[in-house]
Short mmCIF file of C-alpha atoms in Angstrom, two decimals:
data_model
loop_
_atom_site.label_atom_id
_atom_site.label_comp_id
_atom_site.label_asym_id
_atom_site.label_seq_id
_atom_site.Cartn_x
_atom_site.Cartn_y
_atom_site.Cartn_z
CA MET P 1 21.89 -52.31 -45.01
CA THR P 2 22.26 -50.22 -41.87
CA ASP P 3 21.46 -46.53 -41.78
CA LEU P 4 25.15 -45.81 -41.19
CA GLY P 5 26.11 -47.78 -44.27
CA THR P 6 23.41 -46.00 -46.27
CA ARG P 7 24.90 -42.64 -45.35
CA THR P 8 28.56 -43.60 -45.54
CA GLU P 9 28.72 -45.27 -48.95
CA PRO P 10 27.42 -42.28 -50.99
CA ALA P 11 29.68 -39.98 -48.98
CA LEU P 12 32.67 -42.19 -49.72
CA ARG P 13 31.81 -42.31 -53.42
CA ARG P 14 31.52 -38.53 -53.44
CA ALA P 15 34.94 -38.21 -51.79
CA ALA P 16 36.59 -40.92 -53.93
CA PRO P 17 38.24 -38.56 -56.48
CA ALA P 18 39.78 -36.54 -53.65
CA LEU P 19 40.99 -39.63 -51.80
CA LEU P 20 42.44 -41.22 -54.93
CA GLY P 21 44.23 -37.99 -55.79
CA TYR P 22 45.52 -37.71 -52.25
CA ALA P 23 46.79 -41.30 -52.26
CA ALA P 24 48.57 -40.69 -55.57
CA VAL P 25 50.34 -37.59 -54.23
CA ARG P 26 51.42 -39.36 -51.07
CA ALA P 27 52.58 -42.42 -53.02
CA LEU P 28 54.71 -40.12 -55.19
CA GLY P 29 56.20 -38.58 -52.07
CA LEU P 30 57.01 -41.93 -50.50
CA LEU P 31 58.51 -43.30 -53.71
CA THR P 32 60.69 -40.23 -54.12
CA LEU P 33 61.81 -40.51 -50.50
CA ALA P 34 62.66 -44.19 -50.95
CA LEU P 35 64.76 -43.54 -54.07
CA TRP P 36 66.50 -40.51 -52.59
CA SER P 37 67.25 -42.33 -49.32
CA ALA P 38 68.57 -45.40 -51.14
CA ALA P 39 70.94 -43.21 -53.12
CA ARG P 40 72.28 -41.86 -49.81
CA ASP P 41 72.41 -45.33 -48.21
CA LYS P 42 69.68 -44.45 -45.71
CA SER P 43 66.44 -46.18 -44.78
CA ALA P 44 63.37 -44.22 -45.79
CA TYR P 45 61.28 -46.27 -43.37
CA THR P 46 63.56 -45.33 -40.49
CA LEU P 47 63.25 -41.67 -41.41
CA LEU P 48 59.46 -42.01 -41.32
CA THR P 49 59.10 -44.06 -38.13
CA ALA P 50 62.21 -43.88 -35.95
CA ARG P 51 63.51 -40.33 -35.94
CA TRP P 52 62.73 -37.15 -34.03
CA ASP P 53 59.27 -37.04 -32.39
CA ALA P 54 58.38 -40.51 -33.64
CA LEU P 55 60.91 -41.93 -31.19
CA TRP P 56 59.32 -40.06 -28.29
CA TYR P 57 55.86 -41.35 -29.20
CA THR P 58 56.97 -44.98 -29.51
CA ARG P 59 58.83 -44.73 -26.20
CA VAL P 60 55.61 -43.55 -24.53
CA ALA P 61 53.69 -46.39 -26.19
CA GLU P 62 56.22 -48.99 -25.05
CA LEU P 63 57.30 -47.76 -21.61
CA GLY P 64 54.75 -45.16 -20.59
CA TYR P 65 55.43 -41.70 -19.24
CA GLY P 66 58.30 -40.71 -17.00
CA TYR P 67 61.25 -40.68 -19.41
CA GLU P 68 63.28 -37.48 -19.63
CA VAL P 69 66.59 -36.24 -20.98
CA ARG P 70 68.68 -33.69 -19.08
CA LEU P 71 70.76 -31.52 -21.37
CA PRO P 72 74.14 -29.99 -20.45
CA ASN P 73 72.56 -26.51 -20.31
CA GLY P 74 70.10 -27.67 -17.66
CA ASP P 75 67.06 -28.06 -19.88
CA VAL P 76 64.89 -31.10 -19.17
CA HIS P 77 63.13 -32.77 -22.10
CA SER P 78 60.29 -34.82 -20.65
CA ASN P 79 58.05 -37.13 -22.64
CA LEU P 80 55.13 -35.62 -20.73
CA ALA P 81 55.19 -32.96 -23.44
CA PHE P 82 53.71 -35.49 -25.88
CA PHE P 83 49.96 -35.98 -25.70
CA PRO P 84 48.77 -39.58 -25.31
CA LEU P 85 46.29 -40.51 -28.07
CA LEU P 86 48.86 -41.51 -30.70
CA PRO P 87 50.87 -43.65 -28.24
CA TRP P 88 47.65 -45.27 -27.06
CA LEU P 89 46.77 -46.23 -30.62
CA GLU P 90 50.31 -47.51 -31.22
CA ARG P 91 50.05 -49.66 -28.10
CA LEU P 92 46.63 -50.97 -29.16
CA LEU P 93 47.84 -51.96 -32.63
CA HIS P 94 50.99 -53.54 -31.19
CA ALA P 95 48.85 -55.62 -28.81
CA THR P 96 46.37 -56.75 -31.46
CA ALA P 97 48.54 -57.17 -34.56
CA PRO P 98 52.07 -58.44 -35.29
CA LEU P 99 53.43 -54.90 -35.50
CA SER P 100 56.23 -53.15 -33.68
CA TYR P 101 55.43 -49.84 -32.02
CA ALA P 102 57.11 -48.02 -34.90
CA ASP P 103 55.13 -50.07 -37.43
CA ALA P 104 51.94 -49.27 -35.56
CA GLY P 105 52.75 -45.56 -35.63
CA PHE P 106 53.24 -45.71 -39.39
CA VAL P 107 49.94 -47.55 -39.92
CA VAL P 108 48.12 -45.01 -37.74
CA ALA P 109 49.68 -42.17 -39.76
CA LEU P 110 48.65 -43.68 -43.09
CA LEU P 111 45.06 -44.36 -42.00
CA ALA P 112 44.76 -41.03 -40.22
CA SER P 113 46.07 -39.13 -43.23
CA LEU P 114 43.34 -40.67 -45.40
CA ALA P 115 40.75 -39.83 -42.75
CA ALA P 116 42.12 -36.29 -42.63
CA ALA P 117 41.93 -35.96 -46.40
CA TRP P 118 38.33 -37.17 -46.32
CA GLY P 119 37.56 -34.68 -43.53
CA VAL P 120 39.12 -31.80 -45.46
CA PHE P 121 37.01 -32.79 -48.46
CA ALA P 122 33.84 -33.07 -46.38
CA VAL P 123 34.29 -29.61 -44.86
CA THR P 124 35.12 -27.95 -48.17
CA ASP P 125 32.35 -29.79 -50.00
CA GLN P 126 29.89 -28.63 -47.36
CA VAL P 127 30.91 -25.00 -47.90
CA TYR P 128 31.97 -24.71 -51.55
CA GLY P 129 31.08 -27.97 -53.31
CA PRO P 130 32.88 -31.15 -54.42
CA ARG P 131 35.19 -29.60 -57.03
CA ALA P 132 36.64 -27.20 -54.49
CA GLY P 133 36.78 -30.10 -52.02
CA VAL P 134 39.00 -32.14 -54.33
CA CYS P 135 41.25 -29.13 -54.89
CA ALA P 136 41.53 -28.46 -51.15
CA VAL P 137 42.59 -32.06 -50.47
CA LEU P 138 45.20 -31.99 -53.22
CA LEU P 139 46.59 -28.67 -51.99
CA TRP P 140 46.85 -30.07 -48.48
CA ALA P 141 48.65 -33.12 -49.86
CA VAL P 142 51.23 -31.10 -51.84
CA LEU P 143 52.27 -28.80 -49.02
CA PRO P 144 56.08 -28.51 -48.89
CA VAL P 145 56.07 -30.40 -45.59
CA GLY P 146 53.40 -32.85 -46.76
CA ILE P 147 55.73 -35.79 -46.17
CA VAL P 148 54.99 -35.36 -42.45
CA GLN P 149 51.49 -36.63 -43.18
CA SER P 150 53.08 -40.06 -43.79
CA MET P 151 55.34 -40.00 -40.73
CA ALA P 152 54.64 -41.58 -37.35
CA TYR P 153 53.79 -38.13 -36.04
CA SER P 154 50.49 -36.86 -34.63
CA GLU P 155 49.75 -34.18 -37.26
CA SER P 156 47.64 -36.42 -39.50
CA LEU P 157 45.70 -37.86 -36.58
CA PHE P 158 45.03 -34.42 -35.20
CA THR P 159 43.97 -33.00 -38.57
CA ALA P 160 41.55 -35.88 -39.09
CA LEU P 161 39.90 -35.33 -35.71
CA ALA P 162 39.82 -31.56 -36.19
CA ALA P 163 38.38 -31.69 -39.70
CA TRP P 164 35.60 -34.09 -38.78
CA SER P 165 34.79 -32.12 -35.63
CA LEU P 166 34.45 -28.98 -37.75
CA TYR P 167 32.25 -30.87 -40.20
CA ALA P 168 30.06 -32.01 -37.32
CA VAL P 169 29.71 -28.40 -36.17
CA LEU P 170 28.82 -27.26 -39.69
CA THR P 171 26.13 -29.92 -39.94
CA GLY P 172 24.71 -29.44 -36.43
CA ARG P 173 26.00 -32.70 -34.91
CA TRP P 174 27.05 -31.13 -31.64
CA VAL P 175 27.72 -34.22 -29.53
CA THR P 176 29.86 -35.73 -32.27
CA ALA P 177 31.70 -32.42 -32.61
CA GLY P 178 32.38 -32.34 -28.88
CA LEU P 179 33.62 -35.94 -28.73
CA LEU P 180 35.98 -35.42 -31.66
CA ALA P 181 37.21 -32.14 -30.20
CA SER P 182 37.92 -33.96 -26.94
CA LEU P 183 39.95 -36.58 -28.80
CA ALA P 184 41.80 -33.83 -30.68
CA GLY P 185 42.64 -32.35 -27.29
CA LEU P 186 44.25 -35.68 -26.35
CA THR P 187 46.40 -35.57 -29.50
CA ARG P 188 48.19 -32.21 -29.57
CA PRO P 189 48.25 -29.03 -27.47
CA VAL P 190 46.73 -27.20 -30.45
CA GLY P 191 43.54 -29.13 -29.74
CA LEU P 192 42.62 -25.85 -28.08
CA ALA P 193 41.81 -24.59 -31.57
CA VAL P 194 39.11 -27.22 -32.09
CA VAL P 195 37.63 -26.52 -28.67
CA ALA P 196 37.60 -22.79 -29.46
CA ALA P 197 35.79 -23.44 -32.75
CA VAL P 198 33.11 -25.53 -31.05
CA TRP P 199 32.63 -23.02 -28.26
CA ALA P 200 32.62 -19.93 -30.47
CA THR P 201 30.01 -21.43 -32.78
CA GLY P 202 27.95 -22.69 -29.86
CA ILE P 203 27.96 -19.29 -28.18
CA ALA P 204 27.04 -17.61 -31.48
CA ALA P 205 24.14 -20.05 -31.89
CA TYR P 206 23.02 -19.40 -28.30
CA LEU P 207 23.03 -15.63 -28.84
CA ARG P 208 21.15 -16.07 -32.08
CA ASP P 209 18.54 -18.19 -30.33
CA ARG P 210 18.09 -15.53 -27.67
CA ARG P 211 17.65 -12.88 -30.33
CA ASP P 212 15.13 -15.07 -32.17
CA ARG P 213 13.13 -15.50 -28.97
CA ASP P 214 13.18 -11.76 -28.26
CA PRO P 215 9.86 -10.36 -29.55
CA SER P 216 11.45 -6.95 -29.98
CA ALA P 217 13.99 -8.33 -32.48
CA SER P 218 13.11 -7.75 -36.10
CA ALA P 219 12.62 -10.56 -38.55
CA THR P 220 15.54 -9.21 -40.54
CA ASP P 221 17.85 -9.47 -37.53
CA GLY P 222 16.74 -13.04 -36.99
CA GLU P 223 17.58 -14.01 -40.56
CA GLU P 224 20.99 -12.37 -40.37
CA GLY P 225 21.76 -14.10 -37.09
CA THR P 226 20.81 -17.47 -38.48
CA ALA P 227 23.12 -17.12 -41.44
CA SER P 228 25.99 -15.72 -39.40
CA ALA P 229 26.54 -18.54 -36.92
CA VAL P 230 27.36 -21.21 -39.47
CA ARG P 231 27.39 -19.79 -42.98
CA ALA P 232 28.37 -21.39 -46.25
CA PRO P 233 29.60 -18.29 -48.10
CA SER P 234 28.99 -17.41 -51.66
CA ALA P 235 31.85 -17.46 -54.11
CA PRO P 236 31.10 -14.65 -56.58
CA HIS P 237 34.00 -15.46 -58.87
CA ALA P 238 33.70 -19.23 -58.78
CA GLY P 239 32.44 -21.47 -61.52
CA PRO P 240 28.74 -22.32 -61.79
CA SER P 241 28.97 -25.55 -59.80
CA VAL P 242 30.79 -23.80 -56.94
CA ARG P 243 28.33 -20.90 -56.91
CA ASN P 244 25.35 -23.23 -56.91
CA ARG P 245 26.78 -25.32 -54.11
CA SER P 246 27.55 -22.20 -52.07
CA ALA P 247 24.02 -20.89 -52.45
CA ALA P 248 22.62 -24.27 -51.49
CA GLY P 249 24.97 -24.41 -48.53
CA GLU P 250 23.82 -21.02 -47.30
CA ARG P 251 20.20 -22.05 -47.53
CA GLY P 252 21.12 -25.22 -45.67
CA ALA P 253 22.85 -23.25 -42.96
CA GLN P 254 19.73 -21.17 -42.49
CA ALA P 255 17.38 -24.15 -42.51
CA THR P 256 19.48 -26.79 -40.78
CA GLY P 257 22.06 -24.88 -38.76
CA PRO P 258 22.94 -25.93 -35.23
CA SER P 259 19.69 -24.68 -33.70
CA ARG P 260 17.39 -25.89 -36.49
CA THR P 261 17.84 -29.68 -36.45
CA PRO P 262 16.78 -32.22 -33.81
CA ALA P 263 20.44 -33.14 -33.27
CA ALA P 264 21.22 -29.51 -32.55
CA LEU P 265 18.71 -28.79 -29.81
CA PRO P 266 20.11 -26.55 -27.05
CA ASP P 267 20.73 -29.44 -24.66
CA ARG P 268 22.75 -31.38 -27.24
CA ARG P 269 24.64 -28.25 -28.15
CA ALA P 270 25.45 -27.68 -24.49
CA LEU P 271 26.53 -31.31 -24.11
CA GLY P 272 28.83 -31.03 -27.14
CA MET P 273 30.36 -27.84 -25.76
CA ALA P 274 30.88 -29.51 -22.37
CA LEU P 275 32.56 -32.54 -23.95
CA ALA P 276 34.92 -30.56 -26.20
CA PRO P 277 37.56 -29.48 -23.64
CA LEU P 278 37.56 -32.67 -21.55
CA GLY P 279 40.40 -34.45 -23.38
CA ALA P 280 42.92 -31.63 -23.17
CA ALA P 281 41.84 -30.69 -19.64
CA ALA P 282 42.16 -34.26 -18.40
CA TYR P 283 45.68 -34.68 -19.73
CA VAL P 284 46.91 -31.28 -18.56
CA LEU P 285 45.50 -31.85 -15.07
CA TRP P 286 47.02 -35.34 -14.97
CA VAL P 287 50.43 -33.92 -15.88
CA GLY P 288 50.02 -31.33 -13.15
CA HIS P 289 49.24 -34.07 -10.66
CA ARG P 290 52.11 -36.23 -11.94
CA THR P 291 54.64 -33.40 -11.62
CA GLY P 292 53.18 -32.11 -8.36
CA LYS P 293 52.90 -28.61 -9.79
CA GLY P 294 49.15 -28.33 -10.14
CA PRO P 295 47.19 -27.08 -13.14
CA PHE P 296 50.22 -25.31 -14.61
CA GLY P 297 52.52 -28.31 -14.46
CA TYR P 298 52.25 -28.87 -18.21
CA LEU P 299 53.55 -25.34 -18.84
CA ASP P 300 56.62 -26.23 -16.78
CA VAL P 301 57.11 -29.34 -18.91
CA GLN P 302 56.96 -27.21 -22.06
CA ALA P 303 59.36 -24.71 -20.51
CA GLY P 304 61.86 -27.54 -20.15
CA TRP P 305 61.77 -27.77 -23.94
CA ARG P 306 62.10 -23.95 -24.11
CA ASN P 307 58.68 -23.85 -25.68
CA GLY P 308 55.88 -21.46 -24.86
CA PHE P 309 53.73 -18.63 -26.17
CA ASP P 310 55.27 -15.16 -26.26
CA GLY P 311 53.13 -13.47 -28.87
CA GLY P 312 55.75 -13.95 -31.57
CA TYR P 313 58.52 -11.92 -29.91
CA ALA P 314 61.17 -14.66 -30.08
CA PHE P 315 60.25 -15.49 -33.67
CA ALA P 316 60.49 -11.82 -34.64
CA ARG P 317 63.97 -11.64 -33.12
CA PHE P 318 64.92 -14.84 -34.91
CA VAL P 319 63.87 -13.34 -38.24
CA ALA P 320 65.59 -10.02 -37.49
CA ASP P 321 68.85 -11.82 -36.71
CA LYS P 322 68.80 -13.29 -40.21
CA PHE P 323 69.52 -9.84 -41.63
CA THR P 324 72.92 -9.57 -39.97
CA SER P 325 74.63 -11.06 -43.03
CA PHE P 326 73.79 -11.32 -46.70
CA PRO P 327 73.28 -15.07 -47.22
CA SER P 328 71.04 -15.41 -44.17
CA ALA P 329 69.19 -12.23 -45.13
CA LEU P 330 67.65 -14.14 -48.02
CA ALA P 331 66.25 -16.65 -45.55
CA GLY P 332 64.94 -13.80 -43.41
CA ALA P 333 63.19 -12.28 -46.41
CA GLY P 334 61.71 -15.67 -47.24
CA LEU P 335 60.37 -16.01 -43.70
CA ILE P 336 58.73 -12.58 -43.90
CA VAL P 337 57.14 -13.47 -47.23
CA GLY P 338 55.92 -16.78 -45.80
CA VAL P 339 54.35 -15.18 -42.73
CA GLY P 340 52.83 -12.49 -44.91
CA LEU P 341 51.30 -15.14 -47.16
CA VAL P 342 49.76 -16.95 -44.19
CA VAL P 343 48.29 -13.72 -42.82
CA TRP P 344 47.01 -12.72 -46.27
CA LEU P 345 45.33 -16.09 -46.74
CA TYR P 346 43.57 -15.72 -43.40
CA VAL P 347 42.36 -12.23 -44.35
CA VAL P 348 41.03 -13.61 -47.64
CA CYS P 349 39.26 -16.41 -45.74
CA ALA P 350 37.55 -13.80 -43.58
CA ARG P 351 36.66 -11.58 -46.53
CA GLN P 352 35.15 -14.53 -48.37
CA GLY P 353 32.93 -15.15 -45.36
CA GLN P 354 34.12 -18.58 -44.30
CA PRO P 355 31.91 -20.12 -41.60
CA LEU P 356 32.73 -19.05 -38.06
CA PRO P 357 34.11 -22.42 -36.87
CA LEU P 358 36.63 -22.52 -39.72
CA LEU P 359 37.81 -18.97 -39.08
CA VAL P 360 38.20 -19.55 -35.35
CA TYR P 361 39.99 -22.86 -35.82
CA ALA P 362 42.40 -21.57 -38.47
CA GLY P 363 43.03 -18.40 -36.50
CA VAL P 364 43.95 -20.21 -33.29
CA VAL P 365 46.16 -22.77 -35.08
CA THR P 366 47.94 -19.96 -36.92
CA ALA P 367 48.41 -17.85 -33.79
CA LEU P 368 49.78 -20.76 -31.76
CA ALA P 369 52.16 -21.77 -34.56
CA LEU P 370 53.52 -18.31 -35.35
CA CYS P 371 53.69 -17.09 -31.76
CA ALA P 372 55.45 -20.10 -30.22
CA SER P 373 58.71 -19.08 -28.59
CA SER P 374 60.91 -21.87 -29.94
CA TYR P 375 61.40 -24.50 -32.67
CA PHE P 376 61.12 -21.96 -35.46
CA GLY P 377 61.97 -24.53 -38.11
CA SER P 378 58.87 -26.49 -37.08
CA LYS P 379 56.43 -23.70 -37.89
CA PRO P 380 55.49 -25.01 -41.37
CA ARG P 381 54.72 -28.38 -39.81
CA LEU P 382 52.73 -26.76 -37.00
CA LEU P 383 50.71 -24.82 -39.57
CA MET P 384 49.83 -27.93 -41.57
CA PRO P 385 46.55 -28.64 -39.69
CA ALA P 386 45.26 -25.14 -40.60
CA PHE P 387 43.69 -26.43 -43.81
CA PRO P 388 40.96 -23.73 -43.99
CA LEU P 389 43.74 -21.35 -45.08
CA LEU P 390 43.94 -23.35 -48.31
CA LEU P 391 40.30 -22.85 -49.25
CA PRO P 392 40.82 -19.56 -51.16
CA LEU P 393 43.47 -21.28 -53.27
CA ALA P 394 41.18 -24.29 -53.69
CA LEU P 395 38.47 -22.00 -55.02
CA THR P 396 40.92 -20.52 -57.50
CA LEU P 397 41.84 -23.99 -58.74
CA ALA P 398 38.19 -24.99 -58.86
CA ARG P 399 37.50 -22.09 -61.23
CA SER P 400 40.28 -23.17 -63.58
CA ARG P 401 39.95 -25.62 -66.42
CA THR P 402 40.55 -29.21 -65.37
CA ARG P 403 43.61 -29.60 -67.60
CA ARG P 404 45.23 -26.47 -66.23
CA SER P 405 44.52 -27.23 -62.57
CA THR P 406 45.79 -30.80 -63.05
CA ALA P 407 49.04 -29.53 -64.53
CA ILE P 408 49.52 -27.06 -61.67
CA VAL P 409 48.90 -29.66 -58.97
CA THR P 410 51.16 -32.18 -60.71
CA LEU P 411 54.09 -29.75 -60.86
CA ILE P 412 53.64 -28.75 -57.23
CA ALA P 413 53.34 -32.41 -56.20
CA ILE P 414 56.67 -33.23 -57.88
CA ALA P 415 58.35 -30.25 -56.20
CA SER P 416 56.85 -31.22 -52.84
CA ALA P 417 58.02 -34.83 -53.20
CA LEU P 418 61.56 -33.73 -54.03
CA TYR P 419 61.66 -31.25 -51.18
CA GLY P 420 60.29 -33.80 -48.71
CA ALA P 421 62.95 -36.32 -49.67
CA PHE P 422 65.68 -33.69 -49.44
CA TRP P 423 64.35 -32.42 -46.10
CA LEU P 424 64.09 -35.79 -44.36
CA ASN P 425 67.53 -36.82 -45.60
CA GLY P 426 68.89 -33.54 -44.30
CA SER P 427 67.87 -31.60 -41.23
CA GLY P 428 64.40 -33.12 -41.13
CA PRO P 429 61.53 -31.98 -38.90
CA PRO P 430 62.83 -31.05 -35.45
#
């Protein structure tokens, strides 16, 4: 048996409960969608593979870039806004298997969603232990917009690449982290968040190494620096298994953090950091060359979709406008509560001492999602890759009795399946 097989099989067995639970939740969602769609004389498969962004991706896979739609108001929707990794995979599957481009997109989504679930488990297991890892995967599966994980969209693919890149950072595999971050940068614009996580942790490790080499630095400072770059935090209110895993993880971070293992020597760390931004940079520069507008050409493409980053000003106005009448005021209040919950979860993540790469990644994903200047209905979908925000809730579930946590997840899964079916048969993800 190869060394890779020796390492992979125990890891897969460890993740099996999480993956089986994830598959069950997604199967429930797809079954509910099929029944709901049939009752409305619609095709569930079409809703998953041939609507909204899925059409743009399959068009890129089939015909390449260059297609655009000019709207009556003058806006130009160009398919250059869609990053290329998903269409490349769709084209590869179409060329090697008897699948249409839409079929290929669906297969990629299904496989990527399982890889993402495994990555979420691996990260959470590394920090808090396997019980919390299972809970984190199930919470990610039962998100209200969880049905998107089974659509021919790029969210599942991106989350898989991001999660495994973060896991590689946590375990000191810098070159792997950089390669996966580069691929994430070829998948969605928010790949910037993965690059930021790799760079922030790398810089923190570099500063720690400098402090460790400084003879004037105290031994105490050196220990604190080692634990701060990549820390598996303690969970003072968690159950015994979670606490034990957290303590073991912290010792592991101190003993085998990015600067302590052979795979994390400074040159490999530097190489991983250099690799991380290459995917996003290559595509953005290619778009600039293609449009003839230089390095900022991609921003012009996004402007054609009325999309950009304005610090949340447009979203704040959108929410404020909801309070002009009573029925819409309820929606406005719901939006405020939702944003408040996201911010609160991030604060809890920081207070619990999540490792630096998770905090940076979740923070950038959250900021880009909430502060985008358009497509306000898409914000829940854009937040879906920010799985570290779910870890405080996963810890709470992990502390609960198995029967109680199972009942909670089951009820939420049913609600999520019903909402997903209603959503896709209605307005759907824009």
